[in-house]
Tab-separated table of C-alpha atoms and ligand atoms in Angstrom:
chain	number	residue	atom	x	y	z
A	1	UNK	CA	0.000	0.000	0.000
A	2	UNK	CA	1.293	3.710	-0.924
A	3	UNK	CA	0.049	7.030	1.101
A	4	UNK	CA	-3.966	6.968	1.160
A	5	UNK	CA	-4.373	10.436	2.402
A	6	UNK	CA	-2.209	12.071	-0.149
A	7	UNK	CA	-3.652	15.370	-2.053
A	8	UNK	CA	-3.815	15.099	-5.641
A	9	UNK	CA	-4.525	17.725	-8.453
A	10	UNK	CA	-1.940	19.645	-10.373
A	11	UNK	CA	1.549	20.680	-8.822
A	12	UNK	CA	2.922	23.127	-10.895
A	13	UNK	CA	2.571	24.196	-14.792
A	14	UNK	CA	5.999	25.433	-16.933
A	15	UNK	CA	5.720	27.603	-19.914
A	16	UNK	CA	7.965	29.678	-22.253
A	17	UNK	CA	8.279	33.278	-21.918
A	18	UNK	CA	10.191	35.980	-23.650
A	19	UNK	CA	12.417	38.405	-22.037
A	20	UNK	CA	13.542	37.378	-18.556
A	21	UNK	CA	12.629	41.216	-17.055
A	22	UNK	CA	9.269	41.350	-18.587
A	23	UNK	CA	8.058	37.907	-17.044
A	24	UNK	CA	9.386	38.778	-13.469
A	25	UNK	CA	7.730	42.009	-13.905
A	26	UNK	CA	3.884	40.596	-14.828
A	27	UNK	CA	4.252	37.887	-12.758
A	28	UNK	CA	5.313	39.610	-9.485
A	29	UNK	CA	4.234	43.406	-9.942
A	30	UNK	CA	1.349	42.692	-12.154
A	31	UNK	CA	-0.214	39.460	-10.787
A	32	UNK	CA	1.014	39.383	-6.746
A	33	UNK	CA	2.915	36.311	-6.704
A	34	UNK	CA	5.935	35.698	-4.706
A	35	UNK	CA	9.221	34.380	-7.135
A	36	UNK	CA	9.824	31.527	-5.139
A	37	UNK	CA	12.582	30.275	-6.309
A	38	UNK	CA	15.334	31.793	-9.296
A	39	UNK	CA	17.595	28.991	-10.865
A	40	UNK	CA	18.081	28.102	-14.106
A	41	UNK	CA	17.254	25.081	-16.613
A	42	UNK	CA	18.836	21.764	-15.099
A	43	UNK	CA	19.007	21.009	-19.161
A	44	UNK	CA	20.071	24.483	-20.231
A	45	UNK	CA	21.889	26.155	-17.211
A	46	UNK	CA	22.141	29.788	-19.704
A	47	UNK	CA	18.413	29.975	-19.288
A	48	UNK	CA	16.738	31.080	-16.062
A	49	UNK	CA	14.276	28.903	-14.665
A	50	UNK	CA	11.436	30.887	-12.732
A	51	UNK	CA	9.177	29.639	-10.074
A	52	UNK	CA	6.109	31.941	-8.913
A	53	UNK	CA	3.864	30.801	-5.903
A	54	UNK	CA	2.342	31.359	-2.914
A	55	UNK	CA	4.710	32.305	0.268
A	56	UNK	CA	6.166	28.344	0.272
A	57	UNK	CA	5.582	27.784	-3.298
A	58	UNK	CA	2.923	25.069	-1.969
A	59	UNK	CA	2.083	22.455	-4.888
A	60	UNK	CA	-1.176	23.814	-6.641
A	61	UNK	CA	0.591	27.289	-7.045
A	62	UNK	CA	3.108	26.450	-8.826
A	63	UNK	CA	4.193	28.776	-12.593
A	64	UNK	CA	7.474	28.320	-13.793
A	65	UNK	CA	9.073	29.632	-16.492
A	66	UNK	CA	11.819	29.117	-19.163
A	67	UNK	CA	12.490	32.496	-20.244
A	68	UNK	CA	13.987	33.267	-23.824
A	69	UNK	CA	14.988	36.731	-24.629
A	70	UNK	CA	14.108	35.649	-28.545
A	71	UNK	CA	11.980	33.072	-28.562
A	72	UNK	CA	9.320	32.915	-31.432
A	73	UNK	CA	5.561	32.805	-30.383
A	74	UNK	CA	3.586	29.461	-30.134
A	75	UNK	CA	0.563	28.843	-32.163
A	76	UNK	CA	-2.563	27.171	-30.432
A	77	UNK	CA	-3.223	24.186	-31.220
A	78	UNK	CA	-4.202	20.471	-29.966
A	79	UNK	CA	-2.254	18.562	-28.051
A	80	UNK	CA	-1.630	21.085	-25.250
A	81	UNK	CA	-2.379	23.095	-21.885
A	82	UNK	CA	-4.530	25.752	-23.149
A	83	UNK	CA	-5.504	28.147	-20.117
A	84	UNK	CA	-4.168	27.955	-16.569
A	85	UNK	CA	-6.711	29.650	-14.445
A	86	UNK	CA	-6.048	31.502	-10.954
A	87	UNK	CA	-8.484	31.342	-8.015
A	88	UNK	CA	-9.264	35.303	-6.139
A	89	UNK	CA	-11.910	35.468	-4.239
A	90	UNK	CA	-15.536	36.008	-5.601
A	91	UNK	CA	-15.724	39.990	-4.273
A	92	UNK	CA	-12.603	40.288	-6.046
A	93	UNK	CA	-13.689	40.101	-9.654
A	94	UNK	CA	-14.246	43.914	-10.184
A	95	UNK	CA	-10.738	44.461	-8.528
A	96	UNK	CA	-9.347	42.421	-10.902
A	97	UNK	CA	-10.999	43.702	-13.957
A	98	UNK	CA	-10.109	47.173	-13.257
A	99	UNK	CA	-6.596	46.582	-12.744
A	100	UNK	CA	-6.328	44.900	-16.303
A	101	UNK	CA	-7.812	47.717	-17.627
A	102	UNK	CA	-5.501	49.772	-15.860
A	103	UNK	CA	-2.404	47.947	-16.669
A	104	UNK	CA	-3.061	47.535	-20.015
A	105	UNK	CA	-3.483	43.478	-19.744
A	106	UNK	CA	-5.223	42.041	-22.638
A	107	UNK	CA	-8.131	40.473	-21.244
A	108	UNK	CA	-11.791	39.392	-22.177
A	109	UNK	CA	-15.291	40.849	-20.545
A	110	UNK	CA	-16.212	38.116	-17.659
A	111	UNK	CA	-18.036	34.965	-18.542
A	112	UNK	CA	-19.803	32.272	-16.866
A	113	UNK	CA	-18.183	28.748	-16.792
A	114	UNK	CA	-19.748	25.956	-15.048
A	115	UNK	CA	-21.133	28.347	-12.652
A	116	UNK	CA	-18.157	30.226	-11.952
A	117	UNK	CA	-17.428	33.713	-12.875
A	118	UNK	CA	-13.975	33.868	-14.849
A	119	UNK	CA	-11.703	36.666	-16.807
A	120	UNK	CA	-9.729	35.483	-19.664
A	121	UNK	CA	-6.419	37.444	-20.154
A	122	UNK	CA	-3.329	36.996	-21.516
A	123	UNK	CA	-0.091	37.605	-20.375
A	124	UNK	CA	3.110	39.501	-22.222
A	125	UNK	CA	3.853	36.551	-24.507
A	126	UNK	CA	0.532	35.305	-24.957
A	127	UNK	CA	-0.144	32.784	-23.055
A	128	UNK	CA	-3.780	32.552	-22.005
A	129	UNK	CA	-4.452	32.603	-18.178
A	130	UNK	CA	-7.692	33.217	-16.427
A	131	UNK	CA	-8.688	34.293	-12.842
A	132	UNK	CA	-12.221	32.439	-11.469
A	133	UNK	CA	-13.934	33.986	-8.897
A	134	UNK	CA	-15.057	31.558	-5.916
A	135	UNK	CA	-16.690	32.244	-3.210
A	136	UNK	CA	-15.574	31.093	0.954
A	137	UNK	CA	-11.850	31.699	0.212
A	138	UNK	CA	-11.221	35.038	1.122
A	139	UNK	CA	-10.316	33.394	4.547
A	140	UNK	CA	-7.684	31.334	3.151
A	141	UNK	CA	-3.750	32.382	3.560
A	142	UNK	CA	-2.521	34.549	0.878
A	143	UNK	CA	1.151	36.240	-0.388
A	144	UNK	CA	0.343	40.354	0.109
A	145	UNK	CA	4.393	41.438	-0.166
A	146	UNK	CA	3.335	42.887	-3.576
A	147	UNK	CA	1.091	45.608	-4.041
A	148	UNK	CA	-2.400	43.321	-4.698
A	149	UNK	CA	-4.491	43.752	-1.702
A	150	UNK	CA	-5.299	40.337	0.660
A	151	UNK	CA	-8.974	40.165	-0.265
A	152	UNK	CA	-8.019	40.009	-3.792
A	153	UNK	CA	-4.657	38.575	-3.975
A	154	UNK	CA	-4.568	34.776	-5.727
A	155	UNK	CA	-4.729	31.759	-3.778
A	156	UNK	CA	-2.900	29.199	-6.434
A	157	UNK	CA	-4.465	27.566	-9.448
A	158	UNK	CA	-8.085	26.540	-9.759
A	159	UNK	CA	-7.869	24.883	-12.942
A	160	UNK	CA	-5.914	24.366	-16.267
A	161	UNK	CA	-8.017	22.878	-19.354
A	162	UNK	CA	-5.832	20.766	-21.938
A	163	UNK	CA	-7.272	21.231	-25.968
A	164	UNK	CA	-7.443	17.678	-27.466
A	165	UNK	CA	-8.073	16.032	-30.670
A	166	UNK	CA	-10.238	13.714	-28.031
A	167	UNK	CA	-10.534	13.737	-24.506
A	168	UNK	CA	-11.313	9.622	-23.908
A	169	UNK	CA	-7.688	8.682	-23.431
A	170	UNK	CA	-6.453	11.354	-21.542
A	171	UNK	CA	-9.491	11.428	-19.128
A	172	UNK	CA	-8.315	7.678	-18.255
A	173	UNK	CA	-4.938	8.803	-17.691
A	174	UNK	CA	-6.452	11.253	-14.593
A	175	UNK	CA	-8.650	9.090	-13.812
A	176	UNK	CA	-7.295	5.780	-13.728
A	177	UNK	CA	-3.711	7.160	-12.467
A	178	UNK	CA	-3.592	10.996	-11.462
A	179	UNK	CA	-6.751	11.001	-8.608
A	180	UNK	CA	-8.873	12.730	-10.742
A	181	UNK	CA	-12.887	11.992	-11.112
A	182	UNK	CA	-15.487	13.535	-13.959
A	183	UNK	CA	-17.248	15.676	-12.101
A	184	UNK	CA	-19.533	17.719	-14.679
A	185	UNK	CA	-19.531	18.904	-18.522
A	186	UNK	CA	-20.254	21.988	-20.085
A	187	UNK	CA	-20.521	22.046	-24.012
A	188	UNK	CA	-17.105	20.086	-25.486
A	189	UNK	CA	-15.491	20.817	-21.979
A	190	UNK	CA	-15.028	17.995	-19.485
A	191	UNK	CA	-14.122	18.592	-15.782
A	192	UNK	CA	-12.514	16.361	-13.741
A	193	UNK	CA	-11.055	17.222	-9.933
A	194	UNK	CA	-8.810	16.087	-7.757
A	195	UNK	CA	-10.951	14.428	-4.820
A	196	UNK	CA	-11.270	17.819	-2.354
A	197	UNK	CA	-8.217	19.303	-3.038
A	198	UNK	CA	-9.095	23.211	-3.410
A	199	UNK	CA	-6.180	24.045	-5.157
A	200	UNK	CA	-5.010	22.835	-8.395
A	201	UNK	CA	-7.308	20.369	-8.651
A	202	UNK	CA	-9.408	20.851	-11.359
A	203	UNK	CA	-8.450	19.739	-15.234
A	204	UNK	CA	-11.335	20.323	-18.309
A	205	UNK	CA	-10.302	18.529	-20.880
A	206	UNK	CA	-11.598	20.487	-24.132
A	207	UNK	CA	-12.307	18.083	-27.195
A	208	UNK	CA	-11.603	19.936	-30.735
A	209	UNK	CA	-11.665	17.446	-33.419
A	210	UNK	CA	-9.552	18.507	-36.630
A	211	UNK	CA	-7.718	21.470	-34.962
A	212	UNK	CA	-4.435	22.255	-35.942
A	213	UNK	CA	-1.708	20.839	-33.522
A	214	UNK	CA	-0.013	23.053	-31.267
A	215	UNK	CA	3.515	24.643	-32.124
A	216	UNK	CA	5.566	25.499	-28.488
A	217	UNK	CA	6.966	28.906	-28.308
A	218	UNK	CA	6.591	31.783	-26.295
A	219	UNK	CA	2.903	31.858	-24.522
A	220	UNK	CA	2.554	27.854	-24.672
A	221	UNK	CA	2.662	25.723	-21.658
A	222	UNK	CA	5.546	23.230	-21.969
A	223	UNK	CA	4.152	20.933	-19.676
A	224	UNK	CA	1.728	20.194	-16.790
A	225	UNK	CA	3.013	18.441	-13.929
A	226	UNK	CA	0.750	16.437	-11.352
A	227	UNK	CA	1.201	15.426	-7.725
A	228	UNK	CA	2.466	12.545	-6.104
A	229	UNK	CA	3.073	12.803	-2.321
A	230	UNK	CA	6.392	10.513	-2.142
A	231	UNK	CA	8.775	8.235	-4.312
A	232	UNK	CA	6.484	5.508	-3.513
A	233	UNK	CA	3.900	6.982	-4.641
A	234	UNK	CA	4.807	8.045	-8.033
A	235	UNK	CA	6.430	4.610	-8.506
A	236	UNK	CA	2.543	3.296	-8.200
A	237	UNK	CA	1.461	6.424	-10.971
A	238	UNK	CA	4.501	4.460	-12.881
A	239	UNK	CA	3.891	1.115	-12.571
A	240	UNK	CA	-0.001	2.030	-13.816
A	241	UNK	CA	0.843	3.782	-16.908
A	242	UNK	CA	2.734	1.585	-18.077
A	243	UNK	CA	0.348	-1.678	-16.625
A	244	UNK	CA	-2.554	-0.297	-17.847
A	245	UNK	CA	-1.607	2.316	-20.608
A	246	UNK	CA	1.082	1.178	-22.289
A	247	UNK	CA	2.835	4.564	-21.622
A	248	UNK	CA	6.534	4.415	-21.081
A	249	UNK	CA	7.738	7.542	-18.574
A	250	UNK	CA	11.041	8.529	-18.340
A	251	UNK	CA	12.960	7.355	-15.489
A	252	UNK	CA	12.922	9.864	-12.087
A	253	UNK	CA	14.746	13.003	-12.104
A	254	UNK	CA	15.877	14.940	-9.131
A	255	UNK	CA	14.494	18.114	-9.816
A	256	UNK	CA	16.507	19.713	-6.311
A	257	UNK	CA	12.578	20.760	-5.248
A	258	UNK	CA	10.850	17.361	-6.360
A	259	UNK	CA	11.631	14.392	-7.944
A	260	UNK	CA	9.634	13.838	-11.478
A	261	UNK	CA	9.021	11.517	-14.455
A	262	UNK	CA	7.722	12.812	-17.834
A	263	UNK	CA	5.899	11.042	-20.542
A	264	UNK	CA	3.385	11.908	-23.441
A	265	UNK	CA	-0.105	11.302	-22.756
A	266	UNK	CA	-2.133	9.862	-25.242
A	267	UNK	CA	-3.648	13.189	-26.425
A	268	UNK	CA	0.387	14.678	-26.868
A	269	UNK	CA	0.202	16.527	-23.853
A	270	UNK	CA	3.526	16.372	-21.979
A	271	UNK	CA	2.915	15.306	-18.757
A	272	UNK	CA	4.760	15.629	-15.236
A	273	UNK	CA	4.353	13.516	-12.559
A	274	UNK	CA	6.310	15.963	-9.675
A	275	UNK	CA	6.692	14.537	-5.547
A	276	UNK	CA	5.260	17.132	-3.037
A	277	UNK	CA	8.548	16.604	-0.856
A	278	UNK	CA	10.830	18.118	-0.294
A	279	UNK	CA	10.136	21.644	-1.299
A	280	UNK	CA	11.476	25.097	-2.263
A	281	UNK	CA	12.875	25.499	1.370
A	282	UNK	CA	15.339	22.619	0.399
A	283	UNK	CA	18.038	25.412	-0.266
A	284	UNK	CA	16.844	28.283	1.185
A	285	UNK	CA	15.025	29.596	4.226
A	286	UNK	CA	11.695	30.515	3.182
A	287	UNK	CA	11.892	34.140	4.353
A	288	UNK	CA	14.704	34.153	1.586
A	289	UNK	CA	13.072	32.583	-0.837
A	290	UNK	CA	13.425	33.672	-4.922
A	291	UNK	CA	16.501	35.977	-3.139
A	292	UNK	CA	19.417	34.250	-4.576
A	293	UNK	CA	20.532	32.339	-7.746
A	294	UNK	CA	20.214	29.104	-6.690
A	295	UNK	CA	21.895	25.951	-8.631
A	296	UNK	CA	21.351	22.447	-8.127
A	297	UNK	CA	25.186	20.661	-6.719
A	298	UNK	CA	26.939	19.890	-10.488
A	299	UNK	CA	26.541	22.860	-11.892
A	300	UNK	CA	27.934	25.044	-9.091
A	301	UNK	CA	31.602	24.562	-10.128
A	302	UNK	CA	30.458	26.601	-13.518
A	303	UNK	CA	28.246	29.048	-11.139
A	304	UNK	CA	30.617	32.166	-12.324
A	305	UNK	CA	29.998	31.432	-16.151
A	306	UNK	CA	26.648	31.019	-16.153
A	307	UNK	CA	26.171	33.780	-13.906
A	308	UNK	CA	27.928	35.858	-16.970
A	309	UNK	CA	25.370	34.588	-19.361
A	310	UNK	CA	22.375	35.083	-17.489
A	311	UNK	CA	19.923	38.719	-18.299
A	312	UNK	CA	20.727	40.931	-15.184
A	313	UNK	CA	17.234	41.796	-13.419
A	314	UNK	CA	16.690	44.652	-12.259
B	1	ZN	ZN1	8.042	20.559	-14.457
């Protein structure tokens, strides 16, 4: 038997940005969140690797970022995350519209999805993110060092929504192995969450037959990662896919904050599957944290080089 009581539901989402500056700056002046942690690509140590969060960087708040000064834009298309979508409190939705509008954000007027009141925007590069309204959290902790208020600052993800060619496959993936159950549809949209986990643990998968498949550049989500409490318990996620889905994930990876395996879902999605333990405190206090330049053990002999190559931030 693994863990029983362990949360499910997304752990963190990575995406591609542009310049390094202008994705601090949205991400941390813009939107409130706290840079948790500033290192670089494990696989490309001249590219920054940016975590934003909530105070701890607790899984379900989780955007990272590989940050490009001259990357090309992505194209939307099937076979990838489409929207990550923040929680604020209900009362906070005419907050948060104003301060689009007053930031210049591109954003749409509020809709209504699955009974939830939710603002489409986009952020510098693109990439389409969403804040839902929900009511009873205005109680709940939330990161105020920035200049977004405490009733309306954001309180991790509430959902991302992958666009597929067809959702069958993929929904058997979170169901069968990633804690997820179908919990409701809404047009081609179907929900599935994360037993109660409140945050991060919705995914709608969005069926669009005959779209044109995604092309990854700045704005797209890389991948989506998903939470396993322990080794033991992502061994189990493991030993499923590839019992039951004939999936083949790469073999674990000590990401210095978690320890993850990566395959392609059946829908082309590229899937995470990241521990909870042991966190972004592993390194760093977490009064400190997002303070330093932090790099995993082998590559701090070459810290002073790639210190040279890296944008300075302001
Ligand atoms: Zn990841």
């Amino acid at each position: 038997m693994t863990t029983t009581s362990s949360a499910h539901g997304i752990h963190h989402i990575t995406a591609i940005a542009g310049p390094a500056q202008r994705n601090l700056d949205f991400y941390t002046r813009t939107l409130g969140l706290r840079l948790v942690k500033k290192t670089v690509n494990f696989d490309d140590p001249g590219t920054y690797h940016f975590y934003f969060g909530d105070e701890t960087g607790a899984p379900g708040t989780i955007l990272t970022f590989f940050p490009w000064a001259h990357v090309a834009p992505g194209r939307l298309g099937v076979g990838e995350t489409e929207e990550t979508v923040f929680r604020v409190p209900a009362a906070s939705i005419g907050y948060w519209l104003h301060r689009l509008v007053e930031r210049g954000v591109a954003h749409q007027a509020p809709i209504e999805r699955f009974g939830e009141k939710v603002i489409p925007f986009k952020d510098p590069d693109g990439m389409r993110l969403a804040i839902a309204g929900l009511p009873g959290i205005e109680g709940e902790p939330a990161w105020t060092a920035g200049d977004v208020p405490a009733e309306a600052a954001i309180r991790g993800f509430h959902a991302a929504s992958l666009l597929l060619e067809d959702t069958a496959r993929t929904g058997a993936i979170l169901t069968d192995v990633l804690g997820f159950t179908e919990v409701a549809r809404e047009g081609s949209v179907v929900r599935y969450r994360a037993g109660d986990t409140k945050i991060g643990g919705i995914v709608d998968l969005r069926g669009a037959g005959g779209f044109l498949p995604a092309r990854m550049g700045g704005g797209s989500v890389h991948h989506i990662a998903f939470r396993a409490a322990d080794d033991a318990e992502e061994m189990e996620m493991v030993r499923k896919l590839k019992a039951n889905h004939g999936l083949n994930p790469t073999e674990q990876k000590d990401r210095n904050y978690f320890r993850s395996v990566y395959f392609r879902e059946p829908g082309h999605v590229l899937f995470e599957i990241a521990t909870d333990v042991p966190g972004f405190a592993a390194d760093e206090p977490v009064s400190a944290l997002g303070s330093a330049l932090k790099l995993p053990a082998f590559l701090e002999p070459r810290r002073g080089a790639i210190e040279e190559v890296l944008p300075v931030l302001a």
